[in-house]
Coordinates of C-alpha atoms and ligand atoms in Angstrom, one line a residue:
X1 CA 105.3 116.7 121.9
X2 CA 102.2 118.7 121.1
X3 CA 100.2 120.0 124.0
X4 CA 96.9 117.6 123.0
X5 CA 99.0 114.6 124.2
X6 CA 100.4 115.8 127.4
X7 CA 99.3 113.6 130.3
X8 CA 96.6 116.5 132.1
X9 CA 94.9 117.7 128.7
X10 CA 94.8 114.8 127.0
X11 CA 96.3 111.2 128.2
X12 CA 95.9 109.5 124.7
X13 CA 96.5 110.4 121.1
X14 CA 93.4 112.1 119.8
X15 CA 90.8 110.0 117.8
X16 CA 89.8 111.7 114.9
X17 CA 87.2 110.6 112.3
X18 CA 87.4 112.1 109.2
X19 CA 84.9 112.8 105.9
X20 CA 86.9 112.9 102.2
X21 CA 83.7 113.8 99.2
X22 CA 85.6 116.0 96.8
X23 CA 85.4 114.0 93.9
X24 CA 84.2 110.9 93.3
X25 CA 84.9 108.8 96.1
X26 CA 82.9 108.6 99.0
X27 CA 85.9 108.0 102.5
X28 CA 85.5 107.5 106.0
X29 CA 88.0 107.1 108.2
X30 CA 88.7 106.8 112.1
X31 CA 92.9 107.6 113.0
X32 CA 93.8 107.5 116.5
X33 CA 97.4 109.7 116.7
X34 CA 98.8 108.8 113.4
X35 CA 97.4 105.4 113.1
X36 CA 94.7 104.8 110.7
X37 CA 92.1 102.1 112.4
X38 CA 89.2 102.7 110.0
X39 CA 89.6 104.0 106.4
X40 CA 86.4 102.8 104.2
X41 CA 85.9 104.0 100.6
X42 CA 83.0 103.8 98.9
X43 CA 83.8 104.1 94.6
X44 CA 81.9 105.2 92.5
X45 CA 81.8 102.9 89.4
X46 CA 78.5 105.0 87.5
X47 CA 80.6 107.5 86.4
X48 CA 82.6 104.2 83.9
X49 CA 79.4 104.4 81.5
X50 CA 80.4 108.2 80.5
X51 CA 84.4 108.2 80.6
X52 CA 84.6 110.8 83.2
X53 CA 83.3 112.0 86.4
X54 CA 79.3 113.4 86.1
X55 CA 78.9 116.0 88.8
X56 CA 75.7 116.1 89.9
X57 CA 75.9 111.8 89.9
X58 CA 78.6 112.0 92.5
X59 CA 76.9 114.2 94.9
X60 CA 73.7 111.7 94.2
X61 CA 76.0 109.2 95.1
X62 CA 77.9 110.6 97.7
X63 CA 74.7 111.5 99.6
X64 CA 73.4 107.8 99.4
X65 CA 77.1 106.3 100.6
X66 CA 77.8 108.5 102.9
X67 CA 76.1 106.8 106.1
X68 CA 76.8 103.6 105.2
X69 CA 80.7 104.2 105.1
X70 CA 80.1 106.2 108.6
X71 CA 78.9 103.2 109.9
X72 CA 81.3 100.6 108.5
X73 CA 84.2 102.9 109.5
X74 CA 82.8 102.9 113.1
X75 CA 82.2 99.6 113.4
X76 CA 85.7 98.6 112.1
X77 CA 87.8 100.8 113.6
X78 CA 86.4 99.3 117.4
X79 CA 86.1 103.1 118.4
X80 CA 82.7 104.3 120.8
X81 CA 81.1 107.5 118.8
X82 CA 81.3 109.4 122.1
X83 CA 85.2 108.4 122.2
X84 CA 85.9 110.7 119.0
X85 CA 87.6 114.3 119.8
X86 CA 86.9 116.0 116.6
X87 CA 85.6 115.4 112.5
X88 CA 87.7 116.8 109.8
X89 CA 86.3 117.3 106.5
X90 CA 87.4 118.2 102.8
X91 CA 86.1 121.4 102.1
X92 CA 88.0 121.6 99.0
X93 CA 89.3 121.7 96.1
X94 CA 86.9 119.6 94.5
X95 CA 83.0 119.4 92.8
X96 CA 81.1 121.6 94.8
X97 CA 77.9 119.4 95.0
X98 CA 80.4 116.6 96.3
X99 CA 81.8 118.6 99.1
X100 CA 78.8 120.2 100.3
X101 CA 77.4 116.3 101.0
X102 CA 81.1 116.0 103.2
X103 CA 80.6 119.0 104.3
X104 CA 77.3 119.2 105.5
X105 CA 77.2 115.7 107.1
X106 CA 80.6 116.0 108.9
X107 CA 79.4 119.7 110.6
X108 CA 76.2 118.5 111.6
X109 CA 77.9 115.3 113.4
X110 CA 80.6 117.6 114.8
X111 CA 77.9 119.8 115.7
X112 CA 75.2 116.9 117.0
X113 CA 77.9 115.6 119.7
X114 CA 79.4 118.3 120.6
X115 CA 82.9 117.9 119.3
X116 CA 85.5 120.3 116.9
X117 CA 85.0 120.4 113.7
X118 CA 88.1 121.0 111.5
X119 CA 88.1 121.8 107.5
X120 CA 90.8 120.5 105.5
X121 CA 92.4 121.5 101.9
X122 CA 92.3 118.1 99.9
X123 CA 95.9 119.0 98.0
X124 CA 97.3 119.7 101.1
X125 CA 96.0 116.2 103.3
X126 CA 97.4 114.0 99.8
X127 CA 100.9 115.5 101.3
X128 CA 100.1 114.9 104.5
X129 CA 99.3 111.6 104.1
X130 CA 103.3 110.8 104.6
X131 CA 102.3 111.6 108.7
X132 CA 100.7 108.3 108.3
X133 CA 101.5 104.8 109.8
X134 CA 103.8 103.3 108.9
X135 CA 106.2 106.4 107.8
X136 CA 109.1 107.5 108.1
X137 CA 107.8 110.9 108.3
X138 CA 109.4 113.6 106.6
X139 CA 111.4 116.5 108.3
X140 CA 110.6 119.6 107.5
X141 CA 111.2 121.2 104.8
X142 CA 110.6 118.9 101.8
X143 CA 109.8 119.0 98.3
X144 CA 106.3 117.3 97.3
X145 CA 105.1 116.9 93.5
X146 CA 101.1 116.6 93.8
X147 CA 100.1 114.9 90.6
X148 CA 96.0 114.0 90.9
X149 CA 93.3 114.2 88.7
X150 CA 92.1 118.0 89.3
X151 CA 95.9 119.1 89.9
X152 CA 100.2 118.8 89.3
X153 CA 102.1 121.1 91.5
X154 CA 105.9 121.7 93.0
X155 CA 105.3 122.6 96.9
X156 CA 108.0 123.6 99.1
X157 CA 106.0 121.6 102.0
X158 CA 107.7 124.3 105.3
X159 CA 105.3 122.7 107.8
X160 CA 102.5 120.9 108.3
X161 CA 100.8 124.0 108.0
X162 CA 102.5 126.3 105.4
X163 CA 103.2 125.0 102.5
X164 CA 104.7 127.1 99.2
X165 CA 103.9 126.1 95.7
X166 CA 106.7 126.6 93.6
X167 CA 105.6 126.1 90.3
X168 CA 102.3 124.0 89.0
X169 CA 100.8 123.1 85.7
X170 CA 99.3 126.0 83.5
X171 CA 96.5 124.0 81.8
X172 CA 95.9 119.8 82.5
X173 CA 96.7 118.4 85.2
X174 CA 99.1 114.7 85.2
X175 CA 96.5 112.7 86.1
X176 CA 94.0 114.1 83.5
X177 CA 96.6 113.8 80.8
X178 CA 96.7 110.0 81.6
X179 CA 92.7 109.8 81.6
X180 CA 92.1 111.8 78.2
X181 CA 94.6 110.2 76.7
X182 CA 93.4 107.0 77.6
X183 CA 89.8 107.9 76.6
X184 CA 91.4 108.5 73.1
X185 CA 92.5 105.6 73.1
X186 CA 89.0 103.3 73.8
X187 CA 90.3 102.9 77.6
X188 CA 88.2 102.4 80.5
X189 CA 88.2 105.3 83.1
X190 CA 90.2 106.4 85.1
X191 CA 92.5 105.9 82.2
X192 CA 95.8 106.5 84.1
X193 CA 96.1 102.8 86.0
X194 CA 95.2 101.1 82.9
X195 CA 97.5 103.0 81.0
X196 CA 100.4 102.1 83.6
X197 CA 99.3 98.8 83.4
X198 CA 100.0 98.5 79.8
X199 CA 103.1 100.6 79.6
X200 CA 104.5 97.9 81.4
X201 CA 105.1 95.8 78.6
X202 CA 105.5 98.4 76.4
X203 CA 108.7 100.1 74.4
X204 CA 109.1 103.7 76.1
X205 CA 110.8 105.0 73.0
X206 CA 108.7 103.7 70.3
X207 CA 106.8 106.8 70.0
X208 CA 108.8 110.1 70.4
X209 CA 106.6 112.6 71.5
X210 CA 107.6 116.2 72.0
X211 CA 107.7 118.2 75.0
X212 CA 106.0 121.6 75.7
X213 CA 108.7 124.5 76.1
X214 CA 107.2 126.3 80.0
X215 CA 109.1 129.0 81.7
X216 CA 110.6 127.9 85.5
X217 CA 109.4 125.4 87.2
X218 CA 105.8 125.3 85.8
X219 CA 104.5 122.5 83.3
X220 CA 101.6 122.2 80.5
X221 CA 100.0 118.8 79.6
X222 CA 97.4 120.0 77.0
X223 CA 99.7 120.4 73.9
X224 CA 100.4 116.9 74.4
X225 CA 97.0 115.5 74.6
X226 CA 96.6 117.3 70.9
X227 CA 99.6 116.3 70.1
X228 CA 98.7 112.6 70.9
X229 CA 94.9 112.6 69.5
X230 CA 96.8 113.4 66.0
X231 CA 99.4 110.9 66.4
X232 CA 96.4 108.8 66.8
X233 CA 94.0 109.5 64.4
X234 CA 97.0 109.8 61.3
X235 CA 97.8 105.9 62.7
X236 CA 93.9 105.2 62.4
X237 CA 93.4 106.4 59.1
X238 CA 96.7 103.9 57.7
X239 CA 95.4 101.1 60.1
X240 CA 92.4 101.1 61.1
X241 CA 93.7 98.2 64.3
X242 CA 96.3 100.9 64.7
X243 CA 96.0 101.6 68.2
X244 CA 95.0 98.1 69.6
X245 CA 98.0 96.7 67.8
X246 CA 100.2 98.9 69.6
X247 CA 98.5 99.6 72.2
X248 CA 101.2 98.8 75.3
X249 CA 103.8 100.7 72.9
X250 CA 101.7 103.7 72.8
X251 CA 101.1 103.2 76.8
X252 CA 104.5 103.2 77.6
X253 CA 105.3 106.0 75.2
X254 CA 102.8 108.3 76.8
X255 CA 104.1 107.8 79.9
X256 CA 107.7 108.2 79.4
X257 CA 106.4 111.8 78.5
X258 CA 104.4 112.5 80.6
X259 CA 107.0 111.6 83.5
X260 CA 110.1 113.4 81.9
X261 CA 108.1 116.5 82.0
X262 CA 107.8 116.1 85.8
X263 CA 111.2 115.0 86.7
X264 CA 112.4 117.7 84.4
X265 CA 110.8 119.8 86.8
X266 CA 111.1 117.9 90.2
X267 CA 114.9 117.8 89.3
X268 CA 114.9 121.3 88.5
X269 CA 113.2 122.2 91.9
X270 CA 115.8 120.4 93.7
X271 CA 118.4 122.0 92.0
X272 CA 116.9 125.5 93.1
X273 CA 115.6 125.0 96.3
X274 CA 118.9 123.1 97.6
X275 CA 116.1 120.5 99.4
X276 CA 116.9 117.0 98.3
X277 CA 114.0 115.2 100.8
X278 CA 111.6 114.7 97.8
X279 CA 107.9 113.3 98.1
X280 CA 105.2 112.5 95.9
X281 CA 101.1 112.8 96.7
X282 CA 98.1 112.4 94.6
X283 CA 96.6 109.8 92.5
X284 CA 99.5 109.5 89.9
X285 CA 102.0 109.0 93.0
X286 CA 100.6 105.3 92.6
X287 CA 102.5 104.8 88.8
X288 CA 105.0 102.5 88.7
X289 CA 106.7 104.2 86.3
X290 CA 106.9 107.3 88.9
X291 CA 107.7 105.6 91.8
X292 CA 110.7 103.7 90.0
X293 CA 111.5 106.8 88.6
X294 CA 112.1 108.5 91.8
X295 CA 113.9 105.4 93.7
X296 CA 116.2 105.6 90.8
X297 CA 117.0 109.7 91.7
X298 CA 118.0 108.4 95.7
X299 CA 120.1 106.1 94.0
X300 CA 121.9 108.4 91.6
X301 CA 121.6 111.8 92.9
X302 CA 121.2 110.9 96.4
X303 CA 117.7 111.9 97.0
X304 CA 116.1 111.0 100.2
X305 CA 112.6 110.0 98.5
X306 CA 109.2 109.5 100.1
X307 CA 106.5 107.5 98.3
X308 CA 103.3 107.0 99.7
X309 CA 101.3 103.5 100.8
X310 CA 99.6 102.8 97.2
X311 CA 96.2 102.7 99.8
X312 CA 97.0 106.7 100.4
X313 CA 97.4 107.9 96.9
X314 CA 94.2 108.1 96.1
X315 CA 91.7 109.4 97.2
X316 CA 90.7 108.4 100.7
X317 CA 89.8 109.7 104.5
X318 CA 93.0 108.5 106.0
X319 CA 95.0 111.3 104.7
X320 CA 92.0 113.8 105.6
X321 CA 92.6 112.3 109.4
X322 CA 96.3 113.6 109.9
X323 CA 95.7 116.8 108.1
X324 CA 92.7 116.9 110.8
X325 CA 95.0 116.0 113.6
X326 CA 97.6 118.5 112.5
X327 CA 95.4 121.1 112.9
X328 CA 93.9 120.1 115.8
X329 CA 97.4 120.0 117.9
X330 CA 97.8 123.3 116.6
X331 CA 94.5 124.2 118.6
X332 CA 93.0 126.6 115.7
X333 CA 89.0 126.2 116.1
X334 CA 86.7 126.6 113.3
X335 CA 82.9 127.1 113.3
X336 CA 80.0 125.8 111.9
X337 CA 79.9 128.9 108.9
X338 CA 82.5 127.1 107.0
X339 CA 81.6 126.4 103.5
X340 CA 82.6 124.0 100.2
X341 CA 85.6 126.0 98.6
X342 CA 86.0 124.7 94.6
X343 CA 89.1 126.6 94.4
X344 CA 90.2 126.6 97.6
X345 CA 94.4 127.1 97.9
X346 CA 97.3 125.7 100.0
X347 CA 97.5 127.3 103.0
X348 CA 100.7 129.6 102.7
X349 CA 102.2 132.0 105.1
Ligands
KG4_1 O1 94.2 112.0 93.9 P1 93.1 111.3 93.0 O2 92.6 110.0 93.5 O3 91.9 112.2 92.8 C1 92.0 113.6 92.6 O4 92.2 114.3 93.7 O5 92.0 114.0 91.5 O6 93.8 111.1 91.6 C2 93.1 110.5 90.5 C3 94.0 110.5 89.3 C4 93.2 110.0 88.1 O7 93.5 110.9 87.0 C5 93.8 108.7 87.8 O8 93.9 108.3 86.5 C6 95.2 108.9 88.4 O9 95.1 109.6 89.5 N1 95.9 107.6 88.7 C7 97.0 107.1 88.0 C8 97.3 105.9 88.6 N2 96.4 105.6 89.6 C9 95.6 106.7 89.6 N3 97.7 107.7 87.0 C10 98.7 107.0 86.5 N4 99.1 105.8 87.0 C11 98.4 105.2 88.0 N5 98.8 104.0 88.5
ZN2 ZN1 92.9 113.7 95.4

């Protein structure tokens, strides 16, 4: 039991609002323990008109949502302002005019009533997100594979607190695969659920594309984009309805790929680490074809697998919470000098 929730210092589970702006989604959220009872998200659909997210729109954005989502997190999570014992906030990795509009907002509310205020690695709260309502929880140590947008990693999660990466891509990340490849293809963004949603009638084998050759346990996603843009353009220049005849073909074809390469890897991690409790975290946690992908290893290689809420793989506040509270049972105290970090890393030993 952590010392915050014995009876003298603290007789309840800490309430614990928390500010997500690394990207492009604006999140407020309000957890008491690990139960979420606020988690508002504000999109940011301006960034659809140019097939990718515009920097300096989001932190135009992000500064214009950001009260409004304060508010409606408040008022829906039934929680008093003066009730809350500390803000966490994403200081990164992300778009550093994004963060510093989190950043900025959540120290100077921390700051206005008095309260901690905690900063919190974004790759590391999408794993933590598993210390969420309804669970199960984990047990230390697990294997996570991150897949987002900005990111695709192999962590050896050993705490909440430590956490090891053991290999991670060398060029694209998964999630940026899906999106480009989908922008080739005359997609809406973010690519990667329409993708999903059309590999799902499609034939995975139709199209055998071939797989980068990486060292260990890290991966590469860029050779395939190429690969894929020529596929492309070669059917284009035969048919010029190429790619919306075959468009769920292609879908699920890109997919298949894209997932072998990371339960090539995952599998490969397991096999060296000896650690069969396997999660996934980020954005792409939320395909289908991942998420069957790994039920299907707990069936045959018995694999205990955890798969987060599809509300916690994306972005959102939520997972920014229990990172908070995490680090506010541990008792570390931060001051008001912290700044955005773009690059900022897991926290390791
Ligand atoms: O974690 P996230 O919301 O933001 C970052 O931290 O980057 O991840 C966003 C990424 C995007 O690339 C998006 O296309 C991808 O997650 N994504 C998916 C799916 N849903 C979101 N990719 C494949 N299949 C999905 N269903
Ligand atoms: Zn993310």
């Amino acid at each position: 039991m952590p010392a915050y929730f014995s009876a003298e210092i603290m007789p309840r589970p800490p309430l614990i609002l928390a500010v997500e702006s690394s990207c492009d989604d604006t999140g407020v959220a309000i957890i008491r323990g690990d139960e979420v009872l606020s988690n508002v998200i504000a999109n940011q659909s301006i960034h659809e008109d140019y097939g990718g997210v515009v920097p300096e729109l989001a932190s135009r954005a992000h500064a214009q949502n950001i009260v409004p989502a304060f508010t409606k997190a408040l008022d829906e999570s039934g929680v008093k302002a003066a009730e809350l014992d500390a803000v966490a906030y994403t200081n990164g990795p992300g778009l550093m005019g994004s963060l510093h509009v989190g950043v900025a907002f959540a120290k100077s509310w921390a700051w206005a009533n008095g309260i901690p205020s905690i900063p919190i690695n974004h790759m590391q709260a999408h794993i933590l997100a598993h210390f969420l309502k309804p669970g199960p929880h984990p047990s230390f140590p697990f294997l996570c594979l991150t897949v987002s947008g900005g990111h695709t990693q192999l962590v050896k999660v050993r705490s909440a607190l430590v956490m090891e990466v053991l290999g991670e891509t060398r060029d694209d990340a998964a999630g940026e695969a899906f999106d480009k490849v989908a922008k080739l293809m005359g997609l809406p963004y973010p690519g990667g659920p329409v993708l999903d949603c059309l590999a799902q009638s499609g034939n995975p084998t139709r199209f055998p594309f071939s797989k980068p050759k990486v060292q260990g346990l890290d991966m590469s996603f860029s050779g395939l984009k190429t690969q894929i843009w020529q596929f492309l353009q070669q059917g284009q220049q035969n048919n010029s309805r190429f790619i919306d005849q075959n468009k769920a073909d292609i879908a699920a074809s890109v997919q298949h790929t894209i997932l072998s390469i990371l339960m090539e890897k995952l599998e490969s991690a397991v096999e060296q680490s000896g650690i069969t409790a396997v999660a996934i975290a980020g954005g792409v946690s939320a395909n289908s074809g991942l998420r069957k992908a790994l039920k299907d290893r707990e069936m045959s290689h018995g694999w205990k697998v955890y798969i987060p809420p599809f509300e916690y793989c994306t972005d959102n506040a939520a997972m920014i919470a229990v990172a908070g509270l995490k680090v506010f049972e541990s008792g570390e105290k931060f001051g008001l000098d912290i700044e955005p970090s773009p690059r900022l890393k897991l926290p390791s030993d």
